XYZ file of C-alpha atoms in Angstrom:
400
model
C 3.620 12.623 14.393
C 1.022 11.870 11.769
C 3.459 10.423 9.252
C 5.170 8.362 11.966
C 2.062 6.679 13.047
C 0.969 5.899 9.824
C 4.307 4.651 8.628
C 4.533 2.326 11.537
C 1.161 0.912 10.776
C 2.177 0.485 7.131
C 5.341 -1.512 7.896
C 3.878 -3.550 10.530
C 0.862 -4.397 8.125
C -1.272 -3.964 10.971
C -5.031 -2.284 10.957
C -4.868 0.816 12.601
C -8.406 2.437 11.853
C -8.454 6.338 12.522
C -10.587 7.468 15.530
C -11.498 10.645 14.059
C -14.362 10.583 11.552
C -13.305 11.932 8.041
C -15.622 14.570 6.635
C -18.962 13.468 5.495
C -19.143 12.159 1.854
C -20.771 9.490 0.119
C -19.815 5.826 0.577
C -22.183 3.410 -0.417
C -25.048 5.636 -1.137
C -25.388 7.855 -4.237
C -22.161 9.715 -5.670
C -23.071 13.385 -5.527
C -21.272 16.062 -7.645
C -21.314 19.931 -8.045
C -21.915 21.987 -11.098
C -20.298 25.046 -9.324
C -18.286 24.179 -6.275
C -16.401 26.456 -4.097
C -12.383 26.299 -4.148
C -11.256 28.369 -1.180
C -8.673 26.510 0.500
C -6.716 25.118 -2.541
C -3.417 26.277 -2.809
C -2.584 28.610 -5.802
C 0.878 29.261 -7.363
C 1.418 32.337 -5.264
C 0.478 30.579 -1.988
C 2.544 27.823 -2.813
C 5.725 29.697 -3.016
C 4.916 31.409 0.476
C 4.031 28.030 1.997
C 7.302 26.374 0.627
C 9.481 29.073 1.995
C 7.972 28.752 5.280
C 8.356 25.156 5.652
C 12.223 25.926 4.457
C 12.581 28.113 7.308
C 10.676 26.423 10.186
C 12.540 23.171 9.014
C 15.996 24.851 10.146
C 17.494 23.794 6.939
C 16.046 20.259 6.662
C 13.935 20.868 3.744
C 15.535 22.795 0.716
C 13.653 24.626 -1.865
C 14.857 25.195 -5.138
C 13.635 26.497 -8.373
C 13.928 23.803 -10.991
C 12.529 25.709 -14.041
C 9.725 28.263 -15.397
C 6.498 27.508 -16.883
C 5.619 28.864 -20.277
C 3.859 31.830 -18.846
C 6.785 32.667 -16.570
C 5.737 30.993 -13.229
C 8.493 29.273 -11.265
C 8.482 25.439 -10.820
C 9.586 24.515 -7.399
C 10.935 21.209 -5.794
C 11.349 20.621 -2.064
C 13.955 18.154 -0.856
C 14.265 16.397 2.342
C 15.950 13.504 3.948
C 19.747 12.186 3.344
C 18.928 8.444 2.567
C 20.286 6.568 -0.436
C 16.861 5.694 -1.549
C 15.196 8.279 -3.456
C 11.593 8.847 -4.167
C 10.402 11.764 -6.589
C 6.735 12.756 -6.319
C 5.174 15.300 -8.690
C 1.677 16.685 -8.608
C -0.413 18.709 -10.552
C 0.944 17.981 -13.957
C -2.887 18.313 -14.870
C -3.629 21.633 -13.576
C -7.021 20.755 -12.067
C -5.702 17.912 -9.948
C -4.562 19.373 -6.944
C -5.318 17.216 -3.778
C -1.287 16.036 -4.113
C -0.215 19.502 -3.843
C -1.841 19.699 -0.509
C -0.641 16.265 0.652
C 2.868 17.053 -0.160
C 2.860 20.383 1.582
C 1.539 18.497 4.496
C 4.198 15.790 4.254
C 6.984 18.223 4.034
C 5.983 20.470 6.899
C 5.893 17.285 9.448
C 9.012 15.767 7.833
C 10.727 19.404 8.409
C 9.925 19.676 11.666
C 9.395 16.674 13.651
C 12.341 15.280 15.532
C 11.058 12.000 17.094
C 13.088 8.748 16.239
C 10.982 7.402 13.681
C 11.106 10.472 11.614
C 14.875 10.422 11.968
C 15.079 7.045 10.525
C 12.928 7.695 7.755
C 15.039 10.594 6.743
C 18.382 8.776 7.192
C 16.933 5.984 4.724
C 15.127 7.862 1.980
C 15.769 11.278 0.320
C 12.091 12.546 -0.726
C 12.065 15.224 -3.732
C 8.548 16.940 -4.109
C 7.446 18.735 -7.132
C 4.220 20.050 -5.930
C 2.926 22.065 -8.849
C 4.427 21.090 -12.157
C 1.577 22.556 -14.197
C 1.021 26.338 -12.483
C -0.184 27.813 -15.886
C -2.912 25.370 -16.227
C -3.527 25.426 -12.384
C -4.364 29.189 -12.773
C -7.009 28.243 -14.989
C -8.289 25.300 -13.417
C -7.672 23.272 -16.644
C -5.835 19.980 -17.260
C -3.516 21.422 -20.040
C -0.784 23.887 -19.888
C -0.926 27.326 -21.970
C 1.208 27.640 -25.269
C 0.189 28.126 -28.753
C 2.117 26.008 -31.413
C 3.845 29.070 -32.946
C 5.574 29.389 -29.484
C 6.656 25.676 -29.615
C 8.274 26.355 -32.996
C 9.860 29.447 -32.040
C 11.436 27.437 -29.201
C 12.603 24.517 -31.526
C 13.062 26.103 -35.080
C 13.730 22.755 -36.614
C 10.002 22.199 -36.324
C 8.994 24.618 -38.903
C 6.529 23.444 -41.227
C 6.093 19.983 -38.996
C 2.870 18.638 -38.365
C 1.364 19.661 -34.637
C 2.167 17.129 -32.206
C -0.799 14.929 -31.423
C -1.257 15.901 -27.873
C -1.058 19.609 -28.487
C -4.784 21.092 -28.689
C -6.197 24.577 -29.597
C -8.143 24.578 -26.656
C -9.066 22.514 -23.240
C -11.640 22.265 -20.695
C -13.983 24.686 -22.164
C -11.089 27.454 -22.260
C -10.223 28.665 -25.698
C -6.387 28.664 -25.383
C -4.068 26.189 -26.798
C -1.814 23.829 -25.034
C -0.350 20.544 -24.066
C -1.426 17.526 -22.124
C 1.762 17.444 -20.488
C 1.451 14.095 -19.378
C 2.208 12.569 -22.865
C 5.445 14.837 -23.217
C 8.059 12.658 -22.270
C 10.247 10.306 -23.684
C 12.305 7.266 -22.538
C 15.317 8.723 -24.383
C 16.041 11.445 -21.770
C 18.536 13.227 -24.108
C 15.701 13.198 -26.938
C 15.815 16.461 -28.977
C 12.693 17.206 -31.167
C 12.806 15.896 -34.505
C 10.348 16.951 -37.068
C 10.371 13.250 -38.594
C 8.779 12.187 -35.516
C 5.736 14.468 -35.515
C 2.609 14.281 -35.331
C 3.131 10.898 -33.449
C 0.174 8.916 -31.871
C -0.847 8.102 -28.197
C 1.097 5.025 -28.101
C 4.390 6.622 -29.047
C 6.789 8.579 -26.554
C 6.382 12.511 -26.501
C 9.048 14.947 -27.618
C 9.805 17.305 -24.461
C 8.164 20.188 -26.276
C 7.395 22.196 -23.007
C 9.408 23.696 -20.446
C 7.580 22.199 -17.496
C 8.178 18.461 -18.885
C 11.694 19.315 -19.207
C 11.919 20.566 -15.740
C 10.767 17.260 -14.622
C 12.956 15.322 -16.523
C 16.271 17.459 -15.639
C 15.486 17.042 -12.119
C 15.124 13.056 -12.457
C 18.489 13.049 -14.334
C 20.192 15.292 -11.817
C 19.214 12.942 -8.920
C 20.145 9.953 -10.931
C 23.525 11.599 -11.640
C 23.843 12.355 -8.017
C 22.726 8.806 -6.474
C 23.159 6.280 -9.350
C 19.439 5.648 -9.539
C 16.182 6.991 -8.650
C 14.390 4.224 -6.693
C 10.905 5.487 -7.453
C 8.517 8.095 -8.990
C 5.185 8.766 -7.853
C 2.629 10.755 -10.305
C -0.479 12.151 -8.403
C -3.563 12.553 -10.130
C -7.459 12.603 -10.381
C -10.051 10.465 -12.059
C -13.838 10.277 -12.350
C -15.785 10.973 -9.182
C -18.062 7.930 -8.931
C -15.950 5.052 -9.681
C -16.646 1.969 -7.302
C -14.531 -1.038 -6.521
C -15.771 -4.336 -7.890
C -15.801 -7.807 -6.163
C -14.606 -8.882 -2.767
C -15.696 -7.472 0.449
C -15.690 -3.730 -0.637
C -17.835 -4.440 -3.802
C -19.747 -1.367 -4.683
C -17.589 0.773 -2.387
C -16.650 4.600 -3.702
C -13.076 4.369 -4.440
C -10.793 7.024 -3.090
C -7.631 6.144 -4.648
C -6.808 3.994 -7.727
C -3.052 2.719 -8.257
C -1.227 1.673 -11.282
C 2.286 0.764 -12.698
C 3.382 1.858 -16.167
C 0.996 1.308 -19.075
C 3.216 -0.100 -21.734
C 1.174 -2.376 -24.104
C 1.035 -6.090 -24.678
C 3.298 -8.554 -22.664
C 3.756 -5.893 -19.749
C 6.072 -3.686 -21.940
C 7.679 -6.847 -23.780
C 8.358 -4.769 -26.893
C 10.370 -2.258 -24.891
C 12.696 -4.868 -22.765
C 15.514 -4.964 -25.459
C 15.972 -1.426 -25.908
C 15.120 -0.646 -22.432
C 16.451 -3.591 -20.099
C 16.161 -1.693 -16.915
C 12.237 -1.596 -17.040
C 10.924 -3.835 -14.052
C 7.105 -3.841 -14.042
C 7.220 -6.481 -11.062
C 9.110 -3.315 -8.988
C 6.764 -0.956 -9.885
C 3.840 -3.281 -8.756
C 5.526 -3.732 -5.462
C 5.592 -0.119 -4.855
C 1.982 0.370 -5.679
C 1.145 -2.450 -3.507
C 3.104 -1.113 -0.527
C 0.807 2.222 -1.121
C -2.392 0.288 -1.142
C -1.561 -1.938 1.905
C -0.381 1.237 3.796
C -3.549 2.826 3.213
C -5.874 -0.087 4.147
C -3.496 -0.566 7.258
C -3.941 2.890 8.521
C -7.652 3.315 8.281
C -9.228 -0.099 8.291
C -11.526 -1.548 5.896
C -14.735 0.222 6.748
C -13.207 3.839 6.356
C -14.176 5.623 3.150
C -10.438 6.367 3.258
C -9.437 2.999 2.761
C -11.287 2.430 -0.767
C -8.281 1.501 -2.708
C -7.846 -0.502 -5.710
C -6.324 -1.039 -9.136
C -6.509 1.497 -12.065
C -7.899 0.346 -15.459
C -5.012 -1.511 -17.010
C -6.149 -3.674 -20.144
C -3.215 -5.118 -22.135
C -3.618 -2.894 -24.913
C -3.358 0.395 -22.738
C 0.018 1.834 -24.041
C 1.183 5.358 -22.851
C 5.085 5.593 -23.709
C 4.922 9.533 -23.599
C 3.631 9.620 -19.987
C 6.410 10.329 -17.410
C 5.836 7.179 -15.558
C 6.336 5.070 -18.288
C 9.616 7.047 -19.527
C 11.028 6.816 -15.957
C 10.142 3.080 -15.630
C 12.068 2.409 -18.771
C 14.963 3.806 -17.182
C 14.828 1.610 -14.340
C 12.622 3.504 -11.854
C 9.590 1.947 -9.920
C 6.686 4.245 -10.817
C 3.431 4.541 -9.315
C 0.203 6.266 -10.583
C -2.321 7.757 -7.798
C -5.724 8.457 -8.957
C -7.774 10.100 -6.723
C -11.604 10.116 -7.033
C -13.148 13.394 -8.554
C -11.984 16.356 -10.362
C -11.676 19.864 -8.822
C -14.989 20.738 -10.611
C -16.903 17.551 -9.573
C -16.642 17.462 -5.909
C -17.388 20.008 -3.079
C -15.206 21.036 -0.102
C -16.360 18.207 2.158
C -14.363 15.694 -0.023
C -11.172 17.663 -0.097
C -9.892 16.878 3.286
C -10.758 13.160 2.899
C -8.936 12.711 -0.364
C -5.996 14.740 0.550
C -5.524 12.545 3.653
C -5.830 9.440 1.340
C -2.924 10.799 -0.667
C -0.919 11.869 1.942
C -1.225 8.495 3.614
C -0.262 6.744 0.589
C 2.712 8.512 0.054
C 3.867 8.313 3.557
C 3.486 4.535 3.541
C 5.647 4.240 0.723
C 8.477 6.442 2.235
C 7.882 3.904 5.053
C 8.056 0.831 3.187
C 11.136 2.177 1.332
C 13.192 3.012 4.580
C 12.317 -0.274 6.015
C 13.046 -2.674 2.910
C 9.404 -3.621 3.174
C 8.801 -2.661 -0.575
C 11.400 -5.367 -1.699
C 10.109 -8.156 0.457
C 6.511 -7.896 -0.784
C 4.853 -10.007 -3.752
C 4.287 -8.059 -6.720
C 1.863 -10.201 -8.146
C -0.432 -9.763 -5.249
C -0.944 -6.281 -6.554
C -3.517 -8.217 -9.111
C -5.778 -9.177 -5.981
C -6.441 -5.570 -5.311
C -10.034 -4.839 -6.271
C -10.679 -3.413 -9.742
C -13.405 -0.752 -10.176
C -16.484 0.087 -12.246
C -15.018 2.904 -14.445
C -17.258 5.726 -14.818
C -15.466 7.987 -17.219
C -12.442 7.940 -19.981
C -8.880 7.858 -18.586
C -7.611 10.959 -16.849
C -4.105 10.114 -16.163
């Protein structure tokens, strides 16, 4: 089984280079992008429903699929849960609708965990409960754009107390060249998980918490709260994203290598979130770094240092970078370790040849984290060693 094999390598910390060559793609050479790529093969919302139901059926009840909400345009928001362990991992994908490698990776993981009956898989499932949210912005996904779709008038209709208030700073009249209004959903979270939108808080700014103005962000929050009520805590939340297409690692033996996955812990401003610690004493930035480091080591161990799949490093994280309204920040302030994956390339940057390679990188990273949680390795690594991962030359603005 692929997950068990990758997991064993990750837990042992051994280099286990893959034997099959990944799809062709640039490594040390020029970075190629495509203005008009073909997107056959990416899972859309209708196909996601079918694939999840098929996985649930073939798993003989091991995978449980549940609707957790409805998007603003009426599309179902799904979760898929597998495992019975006390350690809980929630993984969300495609909160930006044009960032879908995580969706494909999660479908592969769920299929394997649902059908494999080997001892390694059984051990993982008895230790960890995985809750996957594979497509949390389906409206944006249908348009291949970052934002969801909702005019401000509908927001006010849903929250009448906001009548006459300024528009939230992260709501835009258009996005990605599409003249339809919507939110960057990854700014719509608040560490006060009971927060009710207050007109006095609008419009806010990017360093502030968000306002839970969209049904998609509320569905993610409600899933988190339900898991916390059931288990007492959610150990970790992973957020799967894309970044610019041509970032390269800087320094060390992999200097100049095109990065496959950049990882990060919560961006909470100066002093590693010191300003939040009094109000949110459960914040543990070192815990988030340990979980992120476990992902990086798992990817490196699975593929060996020479593979393009092993191009892993740290996401840009200057002290002044502060996004309290991101889900990873809000959940971290409530005590969960949170890890950002940024996969190289947007859907409108790279052709199909890169798709398989980058999906595999994400999949291996998530599988490695599951394994490290199951073995307890994630509790034993030194979080400060996260800073030893290579940085990379940032080629575009932040996309998380």
